[in-house]
Tab-separated table of C-alpha atoms in Angstrom:
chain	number	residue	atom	x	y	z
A	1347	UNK	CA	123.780	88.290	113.436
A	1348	UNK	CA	124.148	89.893	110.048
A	1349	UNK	CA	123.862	93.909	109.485
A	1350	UNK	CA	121.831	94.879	106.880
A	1351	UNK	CA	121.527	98.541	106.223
A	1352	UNK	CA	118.344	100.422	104.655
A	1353	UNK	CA	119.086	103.113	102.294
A	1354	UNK	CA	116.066	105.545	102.562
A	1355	UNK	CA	114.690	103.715	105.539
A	1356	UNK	CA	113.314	107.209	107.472
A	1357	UNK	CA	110.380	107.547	105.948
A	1358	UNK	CA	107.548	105.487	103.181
A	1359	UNK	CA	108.049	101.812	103.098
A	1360	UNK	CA	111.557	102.084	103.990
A	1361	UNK	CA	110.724	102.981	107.472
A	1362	UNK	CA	108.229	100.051	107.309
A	1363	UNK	CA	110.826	97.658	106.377
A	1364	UNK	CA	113.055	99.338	109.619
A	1365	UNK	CA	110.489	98.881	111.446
A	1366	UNK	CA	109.936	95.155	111.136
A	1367	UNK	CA	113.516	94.167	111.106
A	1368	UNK	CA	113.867	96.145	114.468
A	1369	UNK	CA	110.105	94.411	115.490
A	1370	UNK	CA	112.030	91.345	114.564
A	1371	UNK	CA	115.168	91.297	116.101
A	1372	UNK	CA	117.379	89.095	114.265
A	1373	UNK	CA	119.676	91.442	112.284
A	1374	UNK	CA	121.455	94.152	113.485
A	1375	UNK	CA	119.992	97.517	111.387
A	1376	UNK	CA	121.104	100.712	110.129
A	1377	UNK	CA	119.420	103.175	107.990
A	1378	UNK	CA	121.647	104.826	104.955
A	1379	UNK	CA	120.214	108.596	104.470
A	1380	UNK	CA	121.489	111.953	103.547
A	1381	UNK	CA	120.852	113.607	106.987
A	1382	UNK	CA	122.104	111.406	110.041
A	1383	UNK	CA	118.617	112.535	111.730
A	1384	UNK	CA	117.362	110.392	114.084
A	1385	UNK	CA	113.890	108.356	113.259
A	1386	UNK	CA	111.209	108.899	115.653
A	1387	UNK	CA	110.690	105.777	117.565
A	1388	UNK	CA	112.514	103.970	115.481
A	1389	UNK	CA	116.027	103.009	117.561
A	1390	UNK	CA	118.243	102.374	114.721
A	1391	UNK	CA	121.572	104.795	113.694
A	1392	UNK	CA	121.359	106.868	110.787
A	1393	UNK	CA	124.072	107.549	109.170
A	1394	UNK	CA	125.055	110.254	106.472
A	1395	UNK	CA	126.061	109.039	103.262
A	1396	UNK	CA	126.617	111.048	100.004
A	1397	UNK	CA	125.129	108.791	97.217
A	1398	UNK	CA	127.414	111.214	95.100
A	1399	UNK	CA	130.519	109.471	96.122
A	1400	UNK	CA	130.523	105.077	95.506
A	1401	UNK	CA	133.998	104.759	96.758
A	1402	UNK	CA	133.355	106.800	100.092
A	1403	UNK	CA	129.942	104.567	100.327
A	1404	UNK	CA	131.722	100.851	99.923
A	1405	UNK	CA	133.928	102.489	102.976
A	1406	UNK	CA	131.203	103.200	105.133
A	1407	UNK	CA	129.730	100.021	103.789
A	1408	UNK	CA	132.846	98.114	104.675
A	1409	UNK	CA	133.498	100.264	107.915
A	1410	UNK	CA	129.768	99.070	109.536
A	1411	UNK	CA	130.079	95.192	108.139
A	1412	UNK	CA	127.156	95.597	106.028
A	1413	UNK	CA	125.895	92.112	104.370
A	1414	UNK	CA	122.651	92.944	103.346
A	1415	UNK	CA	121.604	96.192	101.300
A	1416	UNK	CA	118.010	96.898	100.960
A	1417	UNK	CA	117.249	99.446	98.734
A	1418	UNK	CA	114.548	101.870	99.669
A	1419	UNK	CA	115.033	104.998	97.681
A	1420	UNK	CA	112.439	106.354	95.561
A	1421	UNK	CA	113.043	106.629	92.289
A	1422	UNK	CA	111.359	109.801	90.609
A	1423	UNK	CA	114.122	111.241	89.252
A	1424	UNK	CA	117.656	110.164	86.968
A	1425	UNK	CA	119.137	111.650	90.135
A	1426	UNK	CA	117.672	109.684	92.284
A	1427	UNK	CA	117.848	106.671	89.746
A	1428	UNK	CA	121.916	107.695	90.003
A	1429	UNK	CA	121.965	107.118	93.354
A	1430	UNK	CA	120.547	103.826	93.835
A	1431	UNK	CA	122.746	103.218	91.031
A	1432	UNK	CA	125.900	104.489	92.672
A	1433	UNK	CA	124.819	102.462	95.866
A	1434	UNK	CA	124.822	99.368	93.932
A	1435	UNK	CA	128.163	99.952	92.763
A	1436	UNK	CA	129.569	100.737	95.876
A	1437	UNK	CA	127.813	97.717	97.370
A	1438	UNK	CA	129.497	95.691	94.547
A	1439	UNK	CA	133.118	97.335	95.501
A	1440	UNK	CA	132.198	96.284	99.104
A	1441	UNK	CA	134.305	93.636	101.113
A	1442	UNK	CA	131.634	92.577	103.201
A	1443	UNK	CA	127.907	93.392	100.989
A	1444	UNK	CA	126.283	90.210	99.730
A	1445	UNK	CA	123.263	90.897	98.323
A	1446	UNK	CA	121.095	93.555	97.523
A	1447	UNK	CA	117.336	94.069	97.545
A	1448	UNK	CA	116.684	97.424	95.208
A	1449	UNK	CA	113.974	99.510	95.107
A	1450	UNK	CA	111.020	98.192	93.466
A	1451	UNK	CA	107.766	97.173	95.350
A	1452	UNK	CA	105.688	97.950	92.496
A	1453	UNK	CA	104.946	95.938	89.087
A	1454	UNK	CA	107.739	94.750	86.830
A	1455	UNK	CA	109.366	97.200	84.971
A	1456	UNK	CA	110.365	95.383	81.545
A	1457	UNK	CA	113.172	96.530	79.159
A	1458	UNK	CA	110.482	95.739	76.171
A	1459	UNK	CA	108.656	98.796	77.909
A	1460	UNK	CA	110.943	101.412	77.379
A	1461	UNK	CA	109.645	102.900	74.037
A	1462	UNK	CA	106.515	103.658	75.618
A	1463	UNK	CA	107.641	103.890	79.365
A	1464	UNK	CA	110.589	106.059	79.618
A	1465	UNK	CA	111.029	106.243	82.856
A	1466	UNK	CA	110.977	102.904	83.777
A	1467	UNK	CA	114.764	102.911	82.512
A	1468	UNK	CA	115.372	104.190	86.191
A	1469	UNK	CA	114.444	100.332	87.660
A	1470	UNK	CA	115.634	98.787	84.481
A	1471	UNK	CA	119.046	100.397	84.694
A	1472	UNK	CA	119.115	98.717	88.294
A	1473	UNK	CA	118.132	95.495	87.034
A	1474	UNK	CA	120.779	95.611	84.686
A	1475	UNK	CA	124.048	97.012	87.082
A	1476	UNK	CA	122.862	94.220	89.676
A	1477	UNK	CA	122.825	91.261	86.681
A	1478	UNK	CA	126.228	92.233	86.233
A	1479	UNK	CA	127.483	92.917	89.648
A	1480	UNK	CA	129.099	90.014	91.768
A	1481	UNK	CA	126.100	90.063	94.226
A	1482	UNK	CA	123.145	87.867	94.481
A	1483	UNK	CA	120.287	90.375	94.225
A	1484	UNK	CA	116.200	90.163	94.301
A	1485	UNK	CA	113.519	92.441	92.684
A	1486	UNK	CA	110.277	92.550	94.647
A	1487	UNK	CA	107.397	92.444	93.090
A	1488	UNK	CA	103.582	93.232	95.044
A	1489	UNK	CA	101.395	94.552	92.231
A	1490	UNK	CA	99.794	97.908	93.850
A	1491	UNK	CA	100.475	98.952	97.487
A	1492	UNK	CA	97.444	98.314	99.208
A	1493	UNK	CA	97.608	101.193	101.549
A	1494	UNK	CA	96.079	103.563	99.906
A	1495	UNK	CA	92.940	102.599	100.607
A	1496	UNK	CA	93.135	102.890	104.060
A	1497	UNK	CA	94.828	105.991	104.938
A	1498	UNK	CA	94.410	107.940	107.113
A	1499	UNK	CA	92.393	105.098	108.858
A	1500	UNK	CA	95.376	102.530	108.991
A	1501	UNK	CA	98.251	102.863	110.017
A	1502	UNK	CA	100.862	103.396	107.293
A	1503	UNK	CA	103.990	105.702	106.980
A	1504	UNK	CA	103.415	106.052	102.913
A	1505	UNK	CA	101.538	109.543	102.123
A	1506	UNK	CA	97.757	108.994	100.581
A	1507	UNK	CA	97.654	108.724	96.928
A	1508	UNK	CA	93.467	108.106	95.408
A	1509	UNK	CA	93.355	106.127	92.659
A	1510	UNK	CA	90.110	104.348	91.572
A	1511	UNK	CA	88.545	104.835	95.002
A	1512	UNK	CA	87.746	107.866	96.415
A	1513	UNK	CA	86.307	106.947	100.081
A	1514	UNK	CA	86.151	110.792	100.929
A	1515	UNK	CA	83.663	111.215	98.322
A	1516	UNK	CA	82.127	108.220	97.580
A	1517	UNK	CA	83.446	108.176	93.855
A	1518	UNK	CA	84.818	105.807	91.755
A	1519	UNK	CA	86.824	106.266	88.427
A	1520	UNK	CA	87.395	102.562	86.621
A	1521	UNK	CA	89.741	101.778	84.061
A	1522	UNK	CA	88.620	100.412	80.940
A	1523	UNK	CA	85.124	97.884	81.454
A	1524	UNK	CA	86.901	97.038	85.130
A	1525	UNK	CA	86.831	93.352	84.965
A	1526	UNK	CA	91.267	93.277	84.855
A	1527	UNK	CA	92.953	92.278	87.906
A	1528	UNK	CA	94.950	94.279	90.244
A	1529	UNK	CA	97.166	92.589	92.896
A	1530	UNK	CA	97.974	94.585	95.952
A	1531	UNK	CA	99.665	94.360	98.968
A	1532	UNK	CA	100.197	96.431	102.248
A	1533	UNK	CA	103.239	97.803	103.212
A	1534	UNK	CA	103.435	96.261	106.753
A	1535	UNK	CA	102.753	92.826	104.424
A	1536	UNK	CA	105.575	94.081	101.977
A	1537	UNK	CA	108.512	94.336	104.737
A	1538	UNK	CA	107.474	91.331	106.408
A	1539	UNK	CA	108.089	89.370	103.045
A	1540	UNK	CA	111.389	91.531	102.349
A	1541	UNK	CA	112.895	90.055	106.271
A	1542	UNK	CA	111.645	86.891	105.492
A	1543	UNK	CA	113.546	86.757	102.409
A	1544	UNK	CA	116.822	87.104	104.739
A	1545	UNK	CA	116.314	84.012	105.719
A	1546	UNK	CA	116.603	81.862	102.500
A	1547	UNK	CA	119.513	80.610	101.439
A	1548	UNK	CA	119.293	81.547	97.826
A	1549	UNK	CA	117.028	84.493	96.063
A	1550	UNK	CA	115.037	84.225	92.887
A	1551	UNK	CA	115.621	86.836	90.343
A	1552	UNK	CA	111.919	88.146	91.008
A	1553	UNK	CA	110.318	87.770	94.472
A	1554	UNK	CA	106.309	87.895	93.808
A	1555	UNK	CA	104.149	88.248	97.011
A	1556	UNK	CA	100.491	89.434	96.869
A	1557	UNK	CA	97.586	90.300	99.638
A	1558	UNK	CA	94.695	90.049	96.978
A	1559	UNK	CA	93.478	90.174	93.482
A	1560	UNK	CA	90.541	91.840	92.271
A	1561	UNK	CA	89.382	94.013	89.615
A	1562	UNK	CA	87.972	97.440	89.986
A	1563	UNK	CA	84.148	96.575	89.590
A	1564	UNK	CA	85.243	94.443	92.922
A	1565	UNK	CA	86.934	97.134	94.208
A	1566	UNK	CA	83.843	99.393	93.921
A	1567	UNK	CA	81.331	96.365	94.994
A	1568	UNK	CA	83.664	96.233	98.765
A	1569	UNK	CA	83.759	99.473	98.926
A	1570	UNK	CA	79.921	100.093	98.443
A	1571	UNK	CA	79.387	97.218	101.156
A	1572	UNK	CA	81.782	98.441	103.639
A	1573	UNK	CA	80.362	102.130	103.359
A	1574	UNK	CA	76.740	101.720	102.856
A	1575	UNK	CA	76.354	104.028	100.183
A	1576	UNK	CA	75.966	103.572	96.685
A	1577	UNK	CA	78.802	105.079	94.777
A	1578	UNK	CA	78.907	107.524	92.003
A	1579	UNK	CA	80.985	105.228	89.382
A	1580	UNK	CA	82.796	106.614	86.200
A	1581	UNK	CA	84.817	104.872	83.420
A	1582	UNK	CA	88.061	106.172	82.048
A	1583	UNK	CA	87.450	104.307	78.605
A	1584	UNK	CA	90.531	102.365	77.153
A	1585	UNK	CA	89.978	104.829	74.259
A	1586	UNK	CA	90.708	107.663	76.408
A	1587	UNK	CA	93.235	106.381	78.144
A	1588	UNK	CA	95.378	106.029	75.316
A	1589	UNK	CA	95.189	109.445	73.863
A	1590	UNK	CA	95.826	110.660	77.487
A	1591	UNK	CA	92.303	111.553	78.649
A	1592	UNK	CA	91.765	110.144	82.211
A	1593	UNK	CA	89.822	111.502	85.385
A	1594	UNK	CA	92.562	112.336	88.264
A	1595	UNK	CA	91.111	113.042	91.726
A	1596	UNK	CA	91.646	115.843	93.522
A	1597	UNK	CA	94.727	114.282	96.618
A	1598	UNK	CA	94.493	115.006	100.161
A	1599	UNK	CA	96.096	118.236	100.914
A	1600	UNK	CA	99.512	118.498	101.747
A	1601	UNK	CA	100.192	115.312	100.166
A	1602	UNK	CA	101.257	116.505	96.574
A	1603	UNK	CA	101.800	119.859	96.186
A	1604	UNK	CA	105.358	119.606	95.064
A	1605	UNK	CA	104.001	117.414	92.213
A	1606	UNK	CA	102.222	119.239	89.473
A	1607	UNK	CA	98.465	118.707	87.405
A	1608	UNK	CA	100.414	117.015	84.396
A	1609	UNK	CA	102.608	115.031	86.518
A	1610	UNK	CA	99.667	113.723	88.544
A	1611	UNK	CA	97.840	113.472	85.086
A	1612	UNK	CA	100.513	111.218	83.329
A	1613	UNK	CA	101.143	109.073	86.621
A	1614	UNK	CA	97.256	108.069	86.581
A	1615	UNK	CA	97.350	107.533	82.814
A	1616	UNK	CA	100.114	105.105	83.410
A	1617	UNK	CA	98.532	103.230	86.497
A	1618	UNK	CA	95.271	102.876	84.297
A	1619	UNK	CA	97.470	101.586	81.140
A	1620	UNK	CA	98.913	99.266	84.173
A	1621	UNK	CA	95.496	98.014	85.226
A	1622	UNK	CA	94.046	97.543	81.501
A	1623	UNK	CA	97.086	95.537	80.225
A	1624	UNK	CA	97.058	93.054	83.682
A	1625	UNK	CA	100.759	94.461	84.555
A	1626	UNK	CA	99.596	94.958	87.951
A	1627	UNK	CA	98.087	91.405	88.504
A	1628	UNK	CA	100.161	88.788	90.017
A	1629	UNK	CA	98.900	84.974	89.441
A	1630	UNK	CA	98.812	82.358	92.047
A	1631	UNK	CA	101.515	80.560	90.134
A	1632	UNK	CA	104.159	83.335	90.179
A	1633	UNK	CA	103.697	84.188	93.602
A	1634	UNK	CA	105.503	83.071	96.699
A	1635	UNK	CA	103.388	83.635	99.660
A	1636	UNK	CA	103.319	79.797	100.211
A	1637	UNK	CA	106.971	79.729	100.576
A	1638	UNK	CA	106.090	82.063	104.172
A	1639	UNK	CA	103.410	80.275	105.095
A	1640	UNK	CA	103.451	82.220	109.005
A	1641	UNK	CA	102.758	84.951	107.165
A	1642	UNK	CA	98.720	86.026	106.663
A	1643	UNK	CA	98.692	88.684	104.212
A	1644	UNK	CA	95.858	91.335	105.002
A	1645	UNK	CA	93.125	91.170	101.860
A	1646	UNK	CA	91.535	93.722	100.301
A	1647	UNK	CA	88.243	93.510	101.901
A	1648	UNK	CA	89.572	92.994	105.340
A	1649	UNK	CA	92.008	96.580	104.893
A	1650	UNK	CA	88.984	98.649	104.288
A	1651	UNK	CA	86.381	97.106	106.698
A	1652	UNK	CA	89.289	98.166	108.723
A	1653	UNK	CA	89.480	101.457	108.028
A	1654	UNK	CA	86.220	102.404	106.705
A	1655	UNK	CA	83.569	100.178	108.280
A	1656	UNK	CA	83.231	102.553	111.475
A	1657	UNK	CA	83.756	105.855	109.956
């Protein structure tokens, strides 16, 4: 039974991916964090690591018979970047790691996209140290995480993040005309694809999995069905977008506050460049949801009848 240890696996989509290996029960799991605090619920050891220190972390790597390193930490910061990039190392100095799943979950964060995306050096950097690592490695890719359409009504461990929906108030703020397409997926979708990868003998480069695809105006048109209620719709245009000039909604509280206006403002600028330039959308041909076909990705429509249809 292989180990496989989750770095970041206490809380967000880590904890998902815990989950479902636990739910599962074919590996043996342990979550890497830097607090040995136990998980709620979740009965998996924790153990302390400083992502500070690679040659301490192959040890404790080496020490627990890790195989498997899935890669949960979220990257916001060239510290945190640093870390995943110090776990890779160390999981590359291991004499037991294999492979390595890193943090990603998102769109595909090109090299080309630097110039205007500066931040994206923090998954590109990982990209690169893994290329030239001796592991065999993976980068998921799921478009948008579907969640966020369905907190709090679903349940989800990622925080609530409004972005062209806003069920609360029945508003909508569209990128551009709204006719691009958006993959998403849901998290619970997301780790069940990330175990099932376990199982295959050899990895792509890039793992593509997707729930739906649908543009905003679709978006809006589900949401208006599942609700009742005629929207209010707005239109960031692509004009505006580029010179920085988009509509951010106003988050749950509690959900942001460490994050500030212009943070918040730039993130949504970005996600709306995303959606314009089809970065987020995910066609049936690059996808490999057929390779799993056991598992039956939630869609779009069927989240938020979920979670919205009775409320």
């Amino acid at each position: 039974m292989p180990t496989i240890a989750v770095a970041g696996g206490t809380g967000g989509i880590g904890r998902t991916i815990v989950e479902e290996l636990v739910n599962q029960g074919k590996h043996e799991v342990l979550v890497l964090s830097r607090k040995a605090v136990p998980i709620p619920g979740v009965s998996v050891p924790v153990i302390a690591v400083d992502y500070n220190d690679p040659k301490t972390l192959a040890a404790t790597l080496d020490q627990h018979k890790i195989e498997v390193v899935i890669s949960t930490i979220v990257l916001i910061s060239d510290d945190s970047s640093q870390s995943q990039l110090n776990l890779i190392a160390a999981a590359s100095g291991s004499k037991t790691v294999k492979r390595f799943i890193p943090s990603e979950y998102g769109t595909h964060n090109k090299p080309e996209l630097l110039p205007q995306y500066p931040t994206m050096k923090w998954w590109v950097d990982a990209a690169n140290a893994l290329r030239a690592s001796k592991l065999e490695y993976t980068l998921v890719i799921i478009g948008f995480i579907m969640d966020y359409y369905g907190i709090p009504h679903v349940k989800s461990n990622l925080h609530s993040f409004k972005w062209i929906l806003d069920f609360d108030n029945k508003r909508a703020i569209i990128p551009g005309d709204g006719t691009t397409k958006i993959s998403f997926l849901f998290s619970a979708d997301v780790a069940k694809y990330v175990v099932a990868l376990l199982d295959l003998d050899r990895w792509p480069e890039l793992s593509r999995f997707r729930g739906s695809t649908v543009t905003p105006k679709e978006m809006v048109e589900a949401a208006e069905k599942v609700t009742g209620t005629k929207w209010t719709v707005e239109y960031d245009s692509v004009e505006d977008i580029a010179q920085g000039k988009v509509t951010v909604f106003k988050q749950p509280k509690g959900t942001y506050e460490n994050v500030s206006d212009e943070e918040l403002r730039v993130l949504v600028v970005w996600f709306n460049e995303f959606a314009i330039k089809g970065m987020f959308d995910l066609s049936e041909k690059e996808v490999m949801n057929d390779k799993f076909p056991d598992i039956k990705p939630i869609r779009f429509q069927g989240l938020i009848e979920s979670a919205w249809g009775k409320q």
